[in-house]
PDB file of C-alpha atoms in Angstrom:
ATOM      1  CA  MET A   1    -154.300 -45.764 -30.679  1.00 88.00           C
ATOM      2  CA  LYS A   2    -156.315 -48.487 -32.362  1.00 94.00           C
ATOM      3  CA  ILE A   3    -156.566 -48.956 -36.106  1.00 96.00           C
ATOM      4  CA  VAL A   4    -158.716 -51.611 -37.783  1.00 94.00           C
ATOM      5  CA  ALA A   5    -158.200 -52.783 -41.375  1.00 94.00           C
ATOM      6  CA  ILE A   6    -161.498 -54.011 -42.816  1.00 92.00           C
ATOM      7  CA  CYS A   7    -162.143 -56.335 -45.749  1.00 88.00           C
ATOM      8  CA  GLY A   8    -164.957 -58.621 -46.872  1.00 86.00           C
ATOM      9  CA  ALA A   9    -163.765 -61.841 -45.276  1.00 77.00           C
ATOM     10  CA  GLY A  10    -161.490 -60.356 -42.614  1.00 69.00           C
ATOM     11  CA  ILE A  11    -158.713 -62.722 -43.592  1.00 68.00           C
ATOM     12  CA  GLY A  12    -157.540 -61.608 -46.997  1.00 77.00           C
ATOM     13  CA  THR A  13    -156.893 -58.136 -48.255  1.00 88.00           C
ATOM     14  CA  SER A  14    -157.116 -56.652 -44.744  1.00 89.00           C
ATOM     15  CA  ALA A  15    -153.964 -58.588 -43.863  1.00 88.00           C
ATOM     16  CA  ILE A  16    -152.047 -56.713 -46.564  1.00 91.00           C
ATOM     17  CA  LEU A  17    -153.474 -53.411 -45.360  1.00 93.00           C
ATOM     18  CA  LYS A  18    -152.468 -54.285 -41.785  1.00 93.00           C
ATOM     19  CA  VAL A  19    -148.855 -55.174 -42.573  1.00 92.00           C
ATOM     20  CA  ASN A  20    -148.350 -52.094 -44.754  1.00 95.00           C
ATOM     21  CA  ALA A  21    -150.032 -49.790 -42.216  1.00 96.00           C
ATOM     22  CA  GLU A  22    -147.647 -51.132 -39.570  1.00 95.00           C
ATOM     23  CA  ARG A  23    -144.693 -50.320 -41.816  1.00 94.00           C
ATOM     24  CA  VAL A  24    -145.912 -46.770 -42.358  1.00 96.00           C
ATOM     25  CA  LEU A  25    -146.678 -46.187 -38.651  1.00 95.00           C
ATOM     26  CA  ASP A  26    -143.222 -47.452 -37.836  1.00 94.00           C
ATOM     27  CA  ARG A  27    -141.785 -44.953 -40.306  1.00 92.00           C
ATOM     28  CA  LEU A  28    -143.919 -42.147 -38.797  1.00 92.00           C
ATOM     29  CA  ASP A  29    -142.898 -43.283 -35.303  1.00 93.00           C
ATOM     30  CA  ILE A  30    -146.544 -43.642 -34.228  1.00 92.00           C
ATOM     31  CA  GLU A  31    -147.506 -46.279 -31.674  1.00 92.00           C
ATOM     32  CA  ALA A  32    -150.675 -48.075 -32.740  1.00 94.00           C
ATOM     33  CA  ASP A  33    -152.344 -51.434 -32.546  1.00 95.00           C
ATOM     34  CA  VAL A  34    -153.439 -52.507 -36.030  1.00 95.00           C
ATOM     35  CA  THR A  35    -155.857 -55.417 -36.395  1.00 91.00           C
ATOM     36  CA  ALA A  36    -157.506 -57.046 -39.418  1.00 89.00           C
ATOM     37  CA  SER A  37    -161.235 -57.654 -39.383  1.00 89.00           C
ATOM     38  CA  ASP A  38    -164.270 -58.077 -41.636  1.00 88.00           C
ATOM     39  CA  VAL A  39    -167.248 -55.936 -42.554  1.00 89.00           C
ATOM     40  CA  ALA A  40    -169.713 -58.187 -40.710  1.00 87.00           C
ATOM     41  CA  SER A  41    -168.022 -57.642 -37.334  1.00 86.00           C
ATOM     42  CA  VAL A  42    -166.979 -54.004 -37.828  1.00 86.00           C
ATOM     43  CA  ARG A  43    -169.425 -52.779 -35.143  1.00 83.00           C
ATOM     44  CA  THR A  44    -167.618 -54.825 -32.489  1.00 85.00           C
ATOM     45  CA  THR A  45    -164.033 -54.809 -33.674  1.00 84.00           C
ATOM     46  CA  ALA A  46    -163.956 -51.109 -34.537  1.00 83.00           C
ATOM     47  CA  ALA A  47    -166.115 -49.870 -31.632  1.00 86.00           C
ATOM     48  CA  ASP A  48    -163.112 -48.286 -29.898  1.00 90.00           C
ATOM     49  CA  ALA A  49    -160.956 -47.679 -32.993  1.00 94.00           C
ATOM     50  CA  GLN A  50    -159.736 -44.223 -34.007  1.00 94.00           C
ATOM     51  CA  VAL A  51    -159.201 -45.181 -37.615  1.00 95.00           C
ATOM     52  CA  ILE A  52    -160.744 -47.704 -40.016  1.00 95.00           C
ATOM     53  CA  LEU A  53    -158.672 -48.532 -43.103  1.00 96.00           C
ATOM     54  CA  THR A  54    -160.567 -49.996 -46.041  1.00 95.00           C
ATOM     55  CA  SER A  55    -161.332 -50.203 -49.758  1.00 94.00           C
ATOM     56  CA  PRO A  56    -163.558 -47.607 -51.501  1.00 94.00           C
ATOM     57  CA  GLU A  57    -165.878 -50.534 -52.274  1.00 92.00           C
ATOM     58  CA  LEU A  58    -166.602 -51.233 -48.600  1.00 93.00           C
ATOM     59  CA  VAL A  59    -167.321 -47.723 -47.278  1.00 93.00           C
ATOM     60  CA  ASP A  60    -171.101 -48.060 -47.662  1.00 90.00           C
ATOM     61  CA  ALA A  61    -171.121 -51.463 -45.984  1.00 90.00           C
ATOM     62  CA  ILE A  62    -169.219 -50.080 -42.975  1.00 89.00           C
ATOM     63  CA  GLY A  63    -171.855 -47.363 -42.479  1.00 87.00           C
ATOM     64  CA  ALA A  64    -171.924 -44.811 -39.669  1.00 87.00           C
ATOM     65  CA  THR A  65    -169.004 -44.959 -37.225  1.00 89.00           C
ATOM     66  CA  ASN A  66    -167.157 -42.702 -34.791  1.00 89.00           C
ATOM     67  CA  ALA A  67    -163.836 -43.706 -36.308  1.00 93.00           C
ATOM     68  CA  ASP A  68    -162.162 -41.867 -39.177  1.00 93.00           C
ATOM     69  CA  VAL A  69    -162.740 -44.007 -42.270  1.00 95.00           C
ATOM     70  CA  VAL A  70    -159.581 -43.854 -44.372  1.00 96.00           C
ATOM     71  CA  VAL A  71    -160.066 -45.163 -47.912  1.00 96.00           C
ATOM     72  CA  ILE A  72    -157.040 -46.734 -49.588  1.00 97.00           C
ATOM     73  CA  ASP A  73    -157.009 -47.191 -53.364  1.00 97.00           C
ATOM     74  CA  ASN A  74    -153.648 -48.917 -53.803  1.00 97.00           C
ATOM     75  CA  TYR A  75    -152.827 -51.225 -50.887  1.00 96.00           C
ATOM     76  CA  PHE A  76    -149.198 -51.467 -51.984  1.00 96.00           C
ATOM     77  CA  ASP A  77    -148.564 -47.725 -52.233  1.00 97.00           C
ATOM     78  CA  LEU A  78    -146.877 -46.873 -48.947  1.00 96.00           C
ATOM     79  CA  SER A  79    -146.798 -43.159 -49.782  1.00 96.00           C
ATOM     80  CA  GLU A  80    -150.589 -43.102 -50.239  1.00 97.00           C
ATOM     81  CA  LEU A  81    -150.997 -44.923 -46.916  1.00 97.00           C
ATOM     82  CA  GLU A  82    -148.534 -42.595 -45.210  1.00 96.00           C
ATOM     83  CA  ALA A  83    -150.199 -39.397 -46.491  1.00 96.00           C
ATOM     84  CA  LYS A  84    -153.707 -40.560 -45.576  1.00 96.00           C
ATOM     85  CA  LEU A  85    -152.746 -41.944 -42.163  1.00 95.00           C
ATOM     86  CA  GLU A  86    -150.799 -38.800 -41.330  1.00 92.00           C
ATOM     87  CA  ALA A  87    -153.805 -36.641 -42.296  1.00 93.00           C
ATOM     88  CA  ALA A  88    -156.176 -38.771 -40.195  1.00 92.00           C
ATOM     89  CA  LEU A  89    -153.919 -38.934 -37.147  1.00 87.00           C
ATOM     90  CA  GLY A  90    -152.397 -35.461 -37.327  1.00 76.00           C
TER      91      GLY A  90
ATOM     92  CA  MET B   1    -145.486 -54.911 -33.263  1.00 38.00           C
ATOM     93  CA  ALA B   2    -144.440 -52.949 -36.333  1.00 39.00           C
ATOM     94  CA  GLY B   3    -140.839 -53.037 -37.476  1.00 39.00           C
ATOM     95  CA  ALA B   4    -138.373 -55.764 -38.240  1.00 39.00           C
ATOM     96  CA  ALA B   5    -139.863 -58.200 -35.724  1.00 39.00           C
ATOM     97  CA  GLY B   6    -143.259 -57.846 -37.398  1.00 42.00           C
ATOM     98  CA  TYR B   7    -141.931 -58.849 -40.818  1.00 44.00           C
ATOM     99  CA  ALA B   8    -140.292 -61.973 -39.431  1.00 41.00           C
ATOM    100  CA  GLU B   9    -143.696 -63.271 -38.307  1.00 52.00           C
ATOM    101  CA  THR B  10    -145.012 -63.553 -41.855  1.00 57.00           C
ATOM    102  CA  MET B  11    -145.220 -67.093 -43.156  1.00 69.00           C
ATOM    103  CA  PRO B  12    -144.005 -68.086 -46.612  1.00 79.00           C
ATOM    104  CA  LEU B  13    -146.547 -68.009 -49.416  1.00 85.00           C
ATOM    105  CA  PRO B  14    -148.076 -71.320 -50.521  1.00 88.00           C
ATOM    106  CA  PRO B  15    -146.188 -73.073 -53.348  1.00 88.00           C
ATOM    107  CA  LEU B  16    -146.742 -71.899 -56.926  1.00 94.00           C
ATOM    108  CA  PRO B  17    -146.436 -74.947 -59.212  1.00 96.00           C
ATOM    109  CA  GLU B  18    -146.618 -74.678 -62.994  1.00 97.00           C
ATOM    110  CA  SER B  19    -150.177 -76.103 -62.917  1.00 97.00           C
ATOM    111  CA  ALA B  20    -151.300 -73.063 -60.909  1.00 98.00           C
ATOM    112  CA  ILE B  21    -150.107 -70.525 -63.478  1.00 98.00           C
ATOM    113  CA  ALA B  22    -152.217 -69.491 -66.488  1.00 98.00           C
ATOM    114  CA  LEU B  23    -150.539 -67.062 -68.877  1.00 98.00           C
ATOM    115  CA  ALA B  24    -152.340 -64.974 -71.509  1.00 98.00           C
ATOM    116  CA  ALA B  25    -155.721 -66.364 -70.520  1.00 98.00           C
ATOM    117  CA  HIS B  26    -158.940 -65.188 -72.142  1.00 98.00           C
ATOM    118  CA  ALA B  27    -161.781 -63.889 -70.002  1.00 98.00           C
ATOM    119  CA  SER B  28    -164.723 -61.821 -71.166  1.00 98.00           C
ATOM    120  CA  ASP B  29    -165.610 -60.486 -67.709  1.00 98.00           C
ATOM    121  CA  TRP B  30    -164.468 -60.520 -64.079  1.00 98.00           C
ATOM    122  CA  ARG B  31    -166.423 -63.701 -63.304  1.00 98.00           C
ATOM    123  CA  GLN B  32    -164.527 -65.636 -65.955  1.00 98.00           C
ATOM    124  CA  ALA B  33    -161.235 -64.116 -64.779  1.00 98.00           C
ATOM    125  CA  VAL B  34    -161.874 -65.303 -61.207  1.00 98.00           C
ATOM    126  CA  GLU B  35    -162.939 -68.721 -62.526  1.00 98.00           C
ATOM    127  CA  VAL B  36    -159.632 -69.074 -64.391  1.00 98.00           C
ATOM    128  CA  ALA B  37    -157.791 -68.337 -61.126  1.00 98.00           C
ATOM    129  CA  GLY B  38    -160.034 -70.868 -59.347  1.00 98.00           C
ATOM    130  CA  SER B  39    -159.473 -73.539 -62.002  1.00 98.00           C
ATOM    131  CA  ALA B  40    -155.724 -73.070 -61.600  1.00 98.00           C
ATOM    132  CA  LEU B  41    -156.062 -73.637 -57.832  1.00 98.00           C
ATOM    133  CA  GLU B  42    -158.130 -76.784 -58.539  1.00 98.00           C
ATOM    134  CA  ARG B  43    -155.561 -78.037 -61.071  1.00 98.00           C
ATOM    135  CA  SER B  44    -152.757 -77.660 -58.551  1.00 97.00           C
ATOM    136  CA  GLY B  45    -154.720 -79.782 -56.071  1.00 97.00           C
ATOM    137  CA  ALA B  46    -155.301 -76.980 -53.565  1.00 97.00           C
ATOM    138  CA  THR B  47    -159.072 -76.640 -53.850  1.00 98.00           C
ATOM    139  CA  LEU B  48    -162.326 -78.202 -55.020  1.00 98.00           C
ATOM    140  CA  HIS B  49    -164.599 -76.513 -57.529  1.00 98.00           C
ATOM    141  CA  SER B  50    -166.918 -75.117 -54.855  1.00 98.00           C
ATOM    142  CA  TYR B  51    -164.062 -72.883 -53.635  1.00 98.00           C
ATOM    143  CA  THR B  52    -163.982 -71.202 -57.049  1.00 98.00           C
ATOM    144  CA  ALA B  53    -167.714 -70.510 -56.737  1.00 98.00           C
ATOM    145  CA  ARG B  54    -167.158 -69.075 -53.252  1.00 97.00           C
ATOM    146  CA  MET B  55    -164.490 -66.675 -54.575  1.00 96.00           C
ATOM    147  CA  VAL B  56    -167.036 -65.335 -57.075  1.00 97.00           C
ATOM    148  CA  GLU B  57    -169.656 -65.036 -54.293  1.00 96.00           C
ATOM    149  CA  MET B  58    -167.305 -62.846 -52.226  1.00 94.00           C
ATOM    150  CA  ILE B  59    -167.327 -60.269 -55.025  1.00 95.00           C
ATOM    151  CA  ASP B  60    -171.070 -60.597 -55.600  1.00 96.00           C
ATOM    152  CA  GLU B  61    -171.576 -59.904 -51.898  1.00 93.00           C
ATOM    153  CA  PHE B  62    -168.977 -57.213 -51.165  1.00 92.00           C
ATOM    154  CA  GLY B  63    -168.058 -55.676 -54.502  1.00 93.00           C
ATOM    155  CA  ALA B  64    -164.700 -55.199 -56.167  1.00 95.00           C
ATOM    156  CA  TYR B  65    -162.721 -54.617 -52.960  1.00 94.00           C
ATOM    157  CA  ILE B  66    -160.404 -57.493 -53.930  1.00 95.00           C
ATOM    158  CA  VAL B  67    -158.918 -55.201 -56.600  1.00 97.00           C
ATOM    159  CA  ILE B  68    -156.301 -53.909 -54.195  1.00 96.00           C
ATOM    160  CA  ALA B  69    -153.971 -52.117 -56.605  1.00 97.00           C
ATOM    161  CA  PRO B  70    -154.149 -50.832 -60.185  1.00 97.00           C
ATOM    162  CA  GLY B  71    -154.493 -53.870 -62.443  1.00 98.00           C
ATOM    163  CA  LEU B  72    -154.380 -56.493 -59.670  1.00 98.00           C
ATOM    164  CA  ALA B  73    -157.165 -58.580 -58.106  1.00 97.00           C
ATOM    165  CA  LEU B  74    -156.607 -60.889 -55.127  1.00 95.00           C
ATOM    166  CA  ALA B  75    -159.348 -63.498 -55.484  1.00 95.00           C
ATOM    167  CA  HIS B  76    -159.976 -65.520 -52.323  1.00 93.00           C
ATOM    168  CA  ALA B  77    -162.658 -66.807 -49.989  1.00 93.00           C
ATOM    169  CA  ARG B  78    -162.747 -67.933 -46.380  1.00 90.00           C
ATOM    170  CA  PRO B  79    -161.106 -71.233 -45.418  1.00 90.00           C
ATOM    171  CA  GLY B  80    -163.447 -74.245 -45.698  1.00 93.00           C
ATOM    172  CA  PRO B  81    -163.635 -77.998 -46.351  1.00 96.00           C
ATOM    173  CA  ASP B  82    -163.156 -77.299 -50.078  1.00 97.00           C
ATOM    174  CA  VAL B  83    -159.612 -76.102 -49.371  1.00 96.00           C
ATOM    175  CA  LEU B  84    -157.452 -79.241 -49.510  1.00 96.00           C
ATOM    176  CA  ALA B  85    -154.120 -77.447 -49.060  1.00 94.00           C
ATOM    177  CA  ASP B  86    -152.803 -73.899 -48.972  1.00 91.00           C
ATOM    178  CA  GLY B  87    -152.565 -72.735 -52.552  1.00 93.00           C
ATOM    179  CA  LEU B  88    -151.680 -69.812 -54.764  1.00 94.00           C
ATOM    180  CA  SER B  89    -152.419 -69.259 -58.456  1.00 97.00           C
ATOM    181  CA  VAL B  90    -151.453 -66.544 -60.928  1.00 98.00           C
ATOM    182  CA  VAL B  91    -153.448 -65.610 -64.032  1.00 98.00           C
ATOM    183  CA  THR B  92    -152.511 -63.046 -66.646  1.00 98.00           C
ATOM    184  CA  LEU B  93    -155.169 -61.881 -69.079  1.00 98.00           C
ATOM    185  CA  VAL B  94    -154.719 -61.087 -72.761  1.00 97.00           C
ATOM    186  CA  GLU B  95    -157.468 -58.476 -72.459  1.00 97.00           C
ATOM    187  CA  PRO B  96    -157.782 -56.874 -69.007  1.00 98.00           C
ATOM    188  CA  VAL B  97    -161.337 -56.858 -67.592  1.00 98.00           C
ATOM    189  CA  ALA B  98    -163.248 -54.419 -65.378  1.00 98.00           C
ATOM    190  CA  PHE B  99    -164.223 -55.555 -61.874  1.00 98.00           C
ATOM    191  CA  GLY B 100    -166.122 -52.366 -61.031  1.00 97.00           C
ATOM    192  CA  HIS B 101    -163.455 -50.759 -58.828  1.00 96.00           C
ATOM    193  CA  PRO B 102    -163.532 -46.930 -58.936  1.00 95.00           C
ATOM    194  CA  HIS B 103    -159.749 -46.518 -59.351  1.00 95.00           C
ATOM    195  CA  ASN B 104    -157.967 -49.796 -60.061  1.00 97.00           C
ATOM    196  CA  ASP B 105    -159.723 -51.153 -63.168  1.00 98.00           C
ATOM    197  CA  PRO B 106    -158.992 -52.721 -65.593  1.00 98.00           C
ATOM    198  CA  VAL B 107    -157.451 -55.868 -64.104  1.00 98.00           C
ATOM    199  CA  GLY B 108    -154.835 -57.776 -66.062  1.00 98.00           C
ATOM    200  CA  VAL B 109    -153.428 -59.954 -63.259  1.00 98.00           C
ATOM    201  CA  VAL B 110    -155.531 -62.136 -60.950  1.00 98.00           C
ATOM    202  CA  ILE B 111    -153.953 -63.868 -57.957  1.00 96.00           C
ATOM    203  CA  GLY B 112    -155.972 -66.777 -56.549  1.00 96.00           C
ATOM    204  CA  LEU B 113    -155.400 -67.623 -52.913  1.00 93.00           C
ATOM    205  CA  ALA B 114    -156.675 -70.454 -50.730  1.00 91.00           C
ATOM    206  CA  VAL B 115    -155.609 -71.366 -47.228  1.00 86.00           C
ATOM    207  CA  ALA B 116    -156.806 -74.021 -44.850  1.00 87.00           C
ATOM    208  CA  THR B 117    -156.839 -71.972 -41.634  1.00 83.00           C
ATOM    209  CA  PRO B 118    -157.596 -68.283 -40.928  1.00 73.00           C
ATOM    210  CA  ASP B 119    -154.237 -67.795 -39.183  1.00 70.00           C
ATOM    211  CA  ALA B 120    -152.250 -69.002 -42.171  1.00 61.00           C
ATOM    212  CA  HIS B 121    -154.343 -66.742 -44.362  1.00 58.00           C
ATOM    213  CA  VAL B 122    -153.374 -63.587 -42.499  1.00 64.00           C
ATOM    214  CA  THR B 123    -149.682 -64.353 -42.295  1.00 68.00           C
ATOM    215  CA  SER B 124    -149.137 -65.622 -45.822  1.00 75.00           C
ATOM    216  CA  VAL B 125    -151.260 -62.927 -47.445  1.00 77.00           C
ATOM    217  CA  ALA B 126    -149.111 -60.371 -45.673  1.00 74.00           C
ATOM    218  CA  GLU B 127    -146.145 -61.923 -47.453  1.00 83.00           C
ATOM    219  CA  LEU B 128    -147.658 -60.659 -50.729  1.00 90.00           C
ATOM    220  CA  ALA B 129    -146.806 -57.144 -49.540  1.00 90.00           C
ATOM    221  CA  ASN B 130    -143.124 -58.043 -49.807  1.00 89.00           C
ATOM    222  CA  ILE B 131    -143.636 -58.769 -53.510  1.00 93.00           C
ATOM    223  CA  PHE B 132    -146.074 -56.066 -54.576  1.00 95.00           C
ATOM    224  CA  ASN B 133    -144.750 -53.104 -52.585  1.00 94.00           C
ATOM    225  CA  ASP B 134    -142.349 -53.012 -55.529  1.00 94.00           C
ATOM    226  CA  PRO B 135    -144.364 -50.954 -58.062  1.00 94.00           C
ATOM    227  CA  GLY B 136    -142.714 -52.837 -60.931  1.00 96.00           C
ATOM    228  CA  ALA B 137    -144.100 -56.224 -59.857  1.00 96.00           C
ATOM    229  CA  ILE B 138    -147.632 -55.956 -61.326  1.00 97.00           C
ATOM    230  CA  PRO B 139    -146.532 -54.727 -64.789  1.00 97.00           C
ATOM    231  CA  ALA B 140    -143.780 -57.380 -64.795  1.00 97.00           C
ATOM    232  CA  LEU B 141    -146.326 -60.127 -64.042  1.00 97.00           C
ATOM    233  CA  ALA B 142    -148.761 -58.796 -66.652  1.00 97.00           C
ATOM    234  CA  GLU B 143    -146.007 -59.048 -69.259  1.00 96.00           C
ATOM    235  CA  ALA B 144    -144.479 -62.330 -68.079  1.00 97.00           C
ATOM    236  CA  ALA B 145    -143.801 -64.596 -71.056  1.00 96.00           C
ATOM    237  CA  THR B 146    -143.010 -67.829 -69.217  1.00 97.00           C
ATOM    238  CA  VAL B 147    -143.971 -69.735 -66.081  1.00 97.00           C
ATOM    239  CA  ALA B 148    -140.406 -69.294 -64.855  1.00 97.00           C
ATOM    240  CA  ASP B 149    -140.781 -65.499 -65.139  1.00 97.00           C
ATOM    241  CA  VAL B 150    -143.874 -65.623 -62.944  1.00 97.00           C
ATOM    242  CA  GLN B 151    -142.224 -67.877 -60.356  1.00 96.00           C
ATOM    243  CA  ARG B 152    -139.204 -65.579 -60.232  1.00 95.00           C
ATOM    244  CA  ILE B 153    -141.349 -62.465 -59.684  1.00 95.00           C
ATOM    245  CA  MET B 154    -143.476 -64.211 -57.061  1.00 94.00           C
ATOM    246  CA  SER B 155    -140.408 -65.333 -55.100  1.00 90.00           C
ATOM    247  CA  ALA B 156    -139.126 -61.756 -54.787  1.00 80.00           C
ATOM    248  CA  GLY B 157    -140.820 -61.344 -51.407  1.00 64.00           C
ATOM    249  CA  LYS B 158    -138.667 -64.058 -49.924  1.00 61.00           C
ATOM    250  CA  GLU B 159    -135.470 -62.221 -50.804  1.00 56.00           C
ATOM    251  CA  GLU B 160    -136.962 -58.972 -49.536  1.00 52.00           C
ATOM    252  CA  ALA B 161    -137.743 -60.551 -46.156  1.00 50.00           C
ATOM    253  CA  GLU B 162    -134.257 -62.035 -45.853  1.00 51.00           C
ATOM    254  CA  ARG B 163    -132.552 -58.760 -46.598  1.00 48.00           C
TER     255      ARG B 163
END
C-alpha cells in the first residue's frame, strides 16, 4: 500500500499530512508507506500509489490519476483523516 | 514506520524568539498577512527579504493550500540561499483575512516557517502536528495576549512528544 501526500513545495504542509496519516493508519492497523511529495513531481512519485492525500486547492493541479485522490480540509483533524482514509481503503 | 518510533524521528521546531512574534497585527489581505509573517522571520535573523517574496509566490502559484486548518495558514517556501537559519514566526491578526480556501477561511493566525535544508523542513514541520492536533491550539493562539502566551502554546508539542 502506497500513499503520497502532495503539497505545493513537497516539503511543507505535506509533511504534516504524512505524519498525521501515519498516526491514523497505525490506529486503523493498516500497513502503508506514506511519502511526502510536490505537485510538480506527482506523475512520478504517485505513479504506483493507491491514494493521494492533498488540499482541495491542489486537486486541479494534480489532474488525472489512477490513485484515489483524498481531499483533506483540516490537516489536524485526525477523525476527518481517519474517516476519509477508511472510505478510500475500505 | 508509523507509531511511537515515527514520532521520535521528528526534530524540534526552530526557535521562536520574541522578535519573531507579531500580535494583533493589521493586514488588509492575505498578501499583507504573509508579509507580516515574513518580516517577523527577517527580524529574527532567519531570512532575507527575498524569502518573504517567495512565500507569497508559493500562494500565487499553487493557491491557498497553505491554509491547512480553519483559521490557520502555514506560510513557507522552499529552502534557498535567502534562508540564513531555520526559523519560525507567529502572527495573529486583529481582523482575519480570506486566503481563498474553500473551507478554512478566514485566517486569523499565520505561521511563518523557513528551513535551510529540505530534510529539516519535513521533520520539523511534522512537529507542528504535535501542537495543532489539539483543537484548542489555534483559538488559543488567535486570542494570545502576550508573547509568553504564544511561546507557551507553541512549546506544547515538545511535551506531547515526551509523554
